mmCIF file with all atom_site columns, C-alpha atoms in Angstrom:
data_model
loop_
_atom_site.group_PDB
_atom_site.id
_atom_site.type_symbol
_atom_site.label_atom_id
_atom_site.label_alt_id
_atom_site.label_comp_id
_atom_site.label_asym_id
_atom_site.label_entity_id
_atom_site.label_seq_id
_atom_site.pdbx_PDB_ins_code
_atom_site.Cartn_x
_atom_site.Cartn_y
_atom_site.Cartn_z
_atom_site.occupancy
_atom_site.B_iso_or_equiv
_atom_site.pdbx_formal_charge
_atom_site.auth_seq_id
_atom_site.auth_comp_id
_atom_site.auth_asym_id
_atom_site.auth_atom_id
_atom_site.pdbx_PDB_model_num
ATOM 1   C CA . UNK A 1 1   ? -147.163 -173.011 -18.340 1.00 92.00 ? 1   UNK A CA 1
ATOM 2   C CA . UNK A 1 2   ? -148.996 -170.546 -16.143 1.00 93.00 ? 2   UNK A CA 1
ATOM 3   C CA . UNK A 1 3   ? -147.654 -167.365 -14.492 1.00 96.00 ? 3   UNK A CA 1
ATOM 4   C CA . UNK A 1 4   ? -149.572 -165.054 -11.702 1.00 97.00 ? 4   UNK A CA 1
ATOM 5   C CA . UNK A 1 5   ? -149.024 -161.135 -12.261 1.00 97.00 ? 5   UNK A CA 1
ATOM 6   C CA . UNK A 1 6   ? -147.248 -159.707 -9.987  1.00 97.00 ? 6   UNK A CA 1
ATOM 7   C CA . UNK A 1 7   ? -147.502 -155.702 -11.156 1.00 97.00 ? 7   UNK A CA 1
ATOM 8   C CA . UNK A 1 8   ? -148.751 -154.056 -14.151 1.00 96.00 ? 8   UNK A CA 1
ATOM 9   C CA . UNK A 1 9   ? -147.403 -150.621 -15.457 1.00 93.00 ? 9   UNK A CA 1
ATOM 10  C CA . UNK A 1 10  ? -149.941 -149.082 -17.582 1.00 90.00 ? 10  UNK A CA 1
ATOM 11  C CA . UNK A 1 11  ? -148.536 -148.799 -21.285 1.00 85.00 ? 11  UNK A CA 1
ATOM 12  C CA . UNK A 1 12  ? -149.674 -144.581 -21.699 1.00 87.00 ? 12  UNK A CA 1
ATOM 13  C CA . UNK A 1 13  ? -149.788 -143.793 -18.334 1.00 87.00 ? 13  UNK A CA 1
ATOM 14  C CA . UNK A 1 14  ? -146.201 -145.608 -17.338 1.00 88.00 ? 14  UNK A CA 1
ATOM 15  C CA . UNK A 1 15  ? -148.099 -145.846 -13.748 1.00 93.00 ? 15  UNK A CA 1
ATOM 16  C CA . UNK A 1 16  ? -148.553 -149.214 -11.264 1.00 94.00 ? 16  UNK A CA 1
ATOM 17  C CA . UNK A 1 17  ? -152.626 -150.494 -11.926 1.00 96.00 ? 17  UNK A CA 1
ATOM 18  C CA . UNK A 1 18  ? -154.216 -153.134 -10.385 1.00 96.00 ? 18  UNK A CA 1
ATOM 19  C CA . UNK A 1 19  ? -155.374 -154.201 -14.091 1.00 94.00 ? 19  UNK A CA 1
ATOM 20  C CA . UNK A 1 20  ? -155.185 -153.983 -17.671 1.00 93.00 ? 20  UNK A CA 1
ATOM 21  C CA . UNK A 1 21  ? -157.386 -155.181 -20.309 1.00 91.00 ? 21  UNK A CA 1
ATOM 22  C CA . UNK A 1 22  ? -158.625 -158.307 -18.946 1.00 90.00 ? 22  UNK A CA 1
ATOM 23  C CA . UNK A 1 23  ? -154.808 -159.076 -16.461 1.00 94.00 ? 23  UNK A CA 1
ATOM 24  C CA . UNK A 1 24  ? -154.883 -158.197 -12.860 1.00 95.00 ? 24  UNK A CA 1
ATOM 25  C CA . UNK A 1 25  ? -152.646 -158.058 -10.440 1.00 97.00 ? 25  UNK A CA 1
ATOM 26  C CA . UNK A 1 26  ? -152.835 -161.462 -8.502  1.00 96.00 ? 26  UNK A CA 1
ATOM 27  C CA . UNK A 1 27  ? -154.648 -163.136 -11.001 1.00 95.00 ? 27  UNK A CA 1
ATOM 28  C CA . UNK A 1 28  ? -153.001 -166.353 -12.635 1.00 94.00 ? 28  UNK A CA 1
ATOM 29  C CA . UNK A 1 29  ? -152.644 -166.885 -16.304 1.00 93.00 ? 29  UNK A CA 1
ATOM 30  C CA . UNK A 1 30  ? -151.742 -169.223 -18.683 1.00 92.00 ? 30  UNK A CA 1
ATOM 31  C CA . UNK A 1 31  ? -148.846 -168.484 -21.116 1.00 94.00 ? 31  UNK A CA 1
ATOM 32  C CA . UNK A 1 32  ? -149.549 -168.869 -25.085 1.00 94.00 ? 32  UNK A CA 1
ATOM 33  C CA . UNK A 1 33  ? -146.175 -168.029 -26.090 1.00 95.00 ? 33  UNK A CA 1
ATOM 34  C CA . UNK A 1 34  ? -142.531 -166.860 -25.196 1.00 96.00 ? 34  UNK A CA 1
ATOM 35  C CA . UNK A 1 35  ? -140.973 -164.627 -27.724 1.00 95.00 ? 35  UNK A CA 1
ATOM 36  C CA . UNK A 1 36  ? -137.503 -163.039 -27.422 1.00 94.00 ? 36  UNK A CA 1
ATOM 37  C CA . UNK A 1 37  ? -135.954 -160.256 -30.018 1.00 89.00 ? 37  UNK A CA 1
ATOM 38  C CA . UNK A 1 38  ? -132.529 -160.364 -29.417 1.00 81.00 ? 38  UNK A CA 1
ATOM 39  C CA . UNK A 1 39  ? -131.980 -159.247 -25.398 1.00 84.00 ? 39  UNK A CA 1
ATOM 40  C CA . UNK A 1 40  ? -136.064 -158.512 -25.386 1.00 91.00 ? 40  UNK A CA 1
ATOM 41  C CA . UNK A 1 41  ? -137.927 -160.826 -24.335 1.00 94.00 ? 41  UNK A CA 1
ATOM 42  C CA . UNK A 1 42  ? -142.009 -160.921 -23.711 1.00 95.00 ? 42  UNK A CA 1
ATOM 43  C CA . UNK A 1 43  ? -144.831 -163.931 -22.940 1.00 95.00 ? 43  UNK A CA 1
ATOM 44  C CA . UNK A 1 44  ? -148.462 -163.894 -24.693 1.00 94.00 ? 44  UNK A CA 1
ATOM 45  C CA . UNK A 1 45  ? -150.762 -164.183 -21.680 1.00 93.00 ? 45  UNK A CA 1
ATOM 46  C CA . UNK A 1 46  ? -154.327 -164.230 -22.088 1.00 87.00 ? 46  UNK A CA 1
ATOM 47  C CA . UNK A 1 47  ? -156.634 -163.582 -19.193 1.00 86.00 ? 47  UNK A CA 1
ATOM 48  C CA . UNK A 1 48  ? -160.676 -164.289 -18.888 1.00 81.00 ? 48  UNK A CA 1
ATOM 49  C CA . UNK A 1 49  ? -161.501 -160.508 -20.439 1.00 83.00 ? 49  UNK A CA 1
ATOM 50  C CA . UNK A 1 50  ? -158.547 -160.120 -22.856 1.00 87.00 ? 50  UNK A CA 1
ATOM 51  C CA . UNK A 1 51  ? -158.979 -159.508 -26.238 1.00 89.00 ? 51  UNK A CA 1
ATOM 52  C CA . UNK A 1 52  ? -158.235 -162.031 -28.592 1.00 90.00 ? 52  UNK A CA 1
ATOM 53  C CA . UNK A 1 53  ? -155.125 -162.929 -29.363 1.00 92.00 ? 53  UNK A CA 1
ATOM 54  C CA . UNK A 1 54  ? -153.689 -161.947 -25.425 1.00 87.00 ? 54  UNK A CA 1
ATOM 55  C CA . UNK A 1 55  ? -151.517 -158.973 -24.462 1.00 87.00 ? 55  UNK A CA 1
ATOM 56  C CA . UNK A 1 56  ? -147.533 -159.567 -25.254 1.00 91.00 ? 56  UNK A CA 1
ATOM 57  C CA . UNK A 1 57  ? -146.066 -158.243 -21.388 1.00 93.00 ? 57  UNK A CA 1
ATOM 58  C CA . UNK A 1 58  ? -143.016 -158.359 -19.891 1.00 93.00 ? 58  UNK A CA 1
ATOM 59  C CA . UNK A 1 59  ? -142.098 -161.404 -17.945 1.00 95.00 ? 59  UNK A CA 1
ATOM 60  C CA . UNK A 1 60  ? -140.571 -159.164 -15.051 1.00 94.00 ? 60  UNK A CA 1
ATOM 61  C CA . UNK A 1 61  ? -143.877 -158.515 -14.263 1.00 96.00 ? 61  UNK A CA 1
ATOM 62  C CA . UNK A 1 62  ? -144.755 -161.965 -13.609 1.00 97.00 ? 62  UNK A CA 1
ATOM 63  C CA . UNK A 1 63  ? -143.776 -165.312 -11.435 1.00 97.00 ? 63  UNK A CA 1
ATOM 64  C CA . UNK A 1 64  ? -143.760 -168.862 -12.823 1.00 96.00 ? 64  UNK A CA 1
ATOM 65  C CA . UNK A 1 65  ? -146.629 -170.894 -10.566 1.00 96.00 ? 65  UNK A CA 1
ATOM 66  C CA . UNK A 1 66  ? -146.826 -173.621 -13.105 1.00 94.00 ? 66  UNK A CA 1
ATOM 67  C CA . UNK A 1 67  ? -143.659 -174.501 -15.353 1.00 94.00 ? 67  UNK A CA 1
ATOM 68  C CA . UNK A 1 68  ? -144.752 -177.438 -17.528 1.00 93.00 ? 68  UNK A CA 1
ATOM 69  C CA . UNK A 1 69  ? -144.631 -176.764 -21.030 1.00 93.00 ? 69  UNK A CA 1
ATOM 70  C CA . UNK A 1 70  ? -147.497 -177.709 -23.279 1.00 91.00 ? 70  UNK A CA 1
ATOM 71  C CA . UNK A 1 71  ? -146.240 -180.881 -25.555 1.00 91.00 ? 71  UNK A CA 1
ATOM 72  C CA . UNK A 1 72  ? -147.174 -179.823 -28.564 1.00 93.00 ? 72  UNK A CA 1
ATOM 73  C CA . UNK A 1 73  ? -144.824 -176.595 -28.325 1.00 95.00 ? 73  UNK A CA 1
ATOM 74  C CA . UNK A 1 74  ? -141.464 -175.828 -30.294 1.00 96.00 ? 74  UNK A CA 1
ATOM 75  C CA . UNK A 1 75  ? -138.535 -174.152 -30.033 1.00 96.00 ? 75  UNK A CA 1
ATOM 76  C CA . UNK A 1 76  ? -137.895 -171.781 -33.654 1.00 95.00 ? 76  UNK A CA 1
ATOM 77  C CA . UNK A 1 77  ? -134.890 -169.522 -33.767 1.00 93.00 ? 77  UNK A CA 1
ATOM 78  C CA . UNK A 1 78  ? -135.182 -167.391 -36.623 1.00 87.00 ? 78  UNK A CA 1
ATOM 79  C CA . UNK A 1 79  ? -134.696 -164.115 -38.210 1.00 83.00 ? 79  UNK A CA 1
ATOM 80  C CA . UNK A 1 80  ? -133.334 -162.872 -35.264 1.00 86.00 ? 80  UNK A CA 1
ATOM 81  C CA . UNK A 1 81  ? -136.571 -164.250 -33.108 1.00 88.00 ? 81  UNK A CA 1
ATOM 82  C CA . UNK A 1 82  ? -137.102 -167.088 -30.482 1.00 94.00 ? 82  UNK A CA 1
ATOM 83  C CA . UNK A 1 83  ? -140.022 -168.160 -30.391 1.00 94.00 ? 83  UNK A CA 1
ATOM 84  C CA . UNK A 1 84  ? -141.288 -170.732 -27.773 1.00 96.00 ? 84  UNK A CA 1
ATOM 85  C CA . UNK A 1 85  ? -144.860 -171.515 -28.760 1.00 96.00 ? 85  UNK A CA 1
ATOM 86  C CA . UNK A 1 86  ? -147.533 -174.409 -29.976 1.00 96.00 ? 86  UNK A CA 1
ATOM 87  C CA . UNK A 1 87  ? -146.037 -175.846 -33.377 1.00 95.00 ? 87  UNK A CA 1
ATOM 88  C CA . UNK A 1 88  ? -149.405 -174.679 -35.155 1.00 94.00 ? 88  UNK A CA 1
ATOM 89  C CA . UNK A 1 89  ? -147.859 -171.130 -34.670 1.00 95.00 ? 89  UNK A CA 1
ATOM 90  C CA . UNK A 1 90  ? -144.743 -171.529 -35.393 1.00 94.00 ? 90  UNK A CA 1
ATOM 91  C CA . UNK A 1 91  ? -145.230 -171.307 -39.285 1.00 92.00 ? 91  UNK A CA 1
ATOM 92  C CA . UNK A 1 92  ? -143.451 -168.046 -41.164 1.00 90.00 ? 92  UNK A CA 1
ATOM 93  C CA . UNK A 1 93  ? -146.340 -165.324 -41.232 1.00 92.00 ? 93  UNK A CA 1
ATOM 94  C CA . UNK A 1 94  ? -148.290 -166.914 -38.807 1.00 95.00 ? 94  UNK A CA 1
ATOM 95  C CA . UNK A 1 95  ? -149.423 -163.710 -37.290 1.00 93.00 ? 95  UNK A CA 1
ATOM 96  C CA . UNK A 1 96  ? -149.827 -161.758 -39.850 1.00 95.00 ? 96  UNK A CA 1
ATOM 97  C CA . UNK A 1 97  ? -152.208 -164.140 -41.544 1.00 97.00 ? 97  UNK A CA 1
ATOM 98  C CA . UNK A 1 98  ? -154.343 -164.070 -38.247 1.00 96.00 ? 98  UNK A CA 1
ATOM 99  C CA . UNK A 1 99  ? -154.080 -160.575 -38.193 1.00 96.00 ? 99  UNK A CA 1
ATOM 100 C CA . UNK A 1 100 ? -155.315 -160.406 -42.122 1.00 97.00 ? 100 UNK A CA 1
ATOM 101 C CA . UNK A 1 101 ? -158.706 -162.644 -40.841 1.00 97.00 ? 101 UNK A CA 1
ATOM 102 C CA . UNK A 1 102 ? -156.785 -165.209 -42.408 1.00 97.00 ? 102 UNK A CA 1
ATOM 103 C CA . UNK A 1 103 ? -159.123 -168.463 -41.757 1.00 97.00 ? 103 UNK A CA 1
ATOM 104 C CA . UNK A 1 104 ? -156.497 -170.991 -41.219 1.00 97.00 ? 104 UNK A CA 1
ATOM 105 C CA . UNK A 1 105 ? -155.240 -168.870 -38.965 1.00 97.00 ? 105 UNK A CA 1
ATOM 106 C CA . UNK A 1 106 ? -157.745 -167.996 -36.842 1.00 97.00 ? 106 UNK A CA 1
ATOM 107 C CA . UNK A 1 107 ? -159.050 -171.654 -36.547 1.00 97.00 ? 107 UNK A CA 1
ATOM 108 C CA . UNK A 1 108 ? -155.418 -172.936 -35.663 1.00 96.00 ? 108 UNK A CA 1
ATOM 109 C CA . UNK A 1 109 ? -155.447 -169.918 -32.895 1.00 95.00 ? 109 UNK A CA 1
ATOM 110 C CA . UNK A 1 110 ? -158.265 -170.639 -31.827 1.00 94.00 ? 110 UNK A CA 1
ATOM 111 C CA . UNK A 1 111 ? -158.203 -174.387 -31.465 1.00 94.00 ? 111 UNK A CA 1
ATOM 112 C CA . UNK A 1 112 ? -154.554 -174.159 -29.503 1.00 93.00 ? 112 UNK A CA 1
ATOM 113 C CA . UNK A 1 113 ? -156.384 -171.230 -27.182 1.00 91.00 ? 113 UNK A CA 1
ATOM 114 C CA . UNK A 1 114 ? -158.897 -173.871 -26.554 1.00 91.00 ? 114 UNK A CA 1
ATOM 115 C CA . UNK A 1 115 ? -156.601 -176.337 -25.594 1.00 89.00 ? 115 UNK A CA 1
ATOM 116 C CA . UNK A 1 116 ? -154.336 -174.081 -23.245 1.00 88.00 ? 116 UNK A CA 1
ATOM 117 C CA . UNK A 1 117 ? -157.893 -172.824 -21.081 1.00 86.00 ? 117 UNK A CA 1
ATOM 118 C CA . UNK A 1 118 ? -158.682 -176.079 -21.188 1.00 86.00 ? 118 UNK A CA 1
ATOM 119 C CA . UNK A 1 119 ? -155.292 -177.197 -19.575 1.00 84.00 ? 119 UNK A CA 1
ATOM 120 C CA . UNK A 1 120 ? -155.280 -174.077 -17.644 1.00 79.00 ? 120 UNK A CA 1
ATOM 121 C CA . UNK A 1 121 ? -157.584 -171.796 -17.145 1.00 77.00 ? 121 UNK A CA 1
ATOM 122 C CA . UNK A 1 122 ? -157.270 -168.101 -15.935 1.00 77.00 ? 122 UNK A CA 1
ATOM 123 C CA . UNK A 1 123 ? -158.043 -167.636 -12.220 1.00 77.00 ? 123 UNK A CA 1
ATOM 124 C CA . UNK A 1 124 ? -158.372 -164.149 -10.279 1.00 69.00 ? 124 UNK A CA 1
ATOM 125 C CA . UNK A 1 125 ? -157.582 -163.685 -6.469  1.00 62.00 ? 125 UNK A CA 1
#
């Protein structure tokens, strides 16, 4: 799945940029994940420049250019999440292990990153 930005509102400023910590404006990206909190809902998107593990944004900001989802993703509904992501992430505390320099964790981020760039990599306009 890939999206290209469409706007960015800078998170302290609450002001249009043309970028943000590695995401411009223009620029297409692929998706890592899709979470939702109950009528919330954001995508992981991870650009050439952003930090490890991407920015969480609001899909408003973005358009769908590519809508294939990656086969080794799952659906998880669960305390009171959705969660549409690679199945390697999808285990409880997955993020906070990474987070904690947990080293399962970071190799099974890091090997799924891998294979979304691979699939799709980041472009700019």
């Amino acid at each position: 799945m890939r999206v290209r930005c469409r706007r960015i509102i800078h998170p302290a400023a609450d002001i249009p940029v043309p970028e943000y910590d590695g995401i411009r404006v223009g620029g297409v990206y692929p998706v890592l994940e899709l979470v939702a909190y109950d009528i919330d809902c954001q995508i992981r998107v991870l650009g050439a420049d952003t930090p490890d593990p991407g920015l969480l944004w609001d899909p408003a900001d973005f358009e769908t250019v590519d809508a294939r989802i990656p086969p080794d993703w799952t659906l998880v509904i669960a305390d009171g999440h959705t969660r549409l992501a690679d199945a390697r992430w999808q285990r409880p505390g997955f993020w906070t292990a990474y987070h904690q320099g947990d080293p399962q964790a970071l190799a099974d981020y890091e090997h799924v990153k891998r294979e979304l760039l691979a699939a799709n990599p980041p472009h700019e306009t």
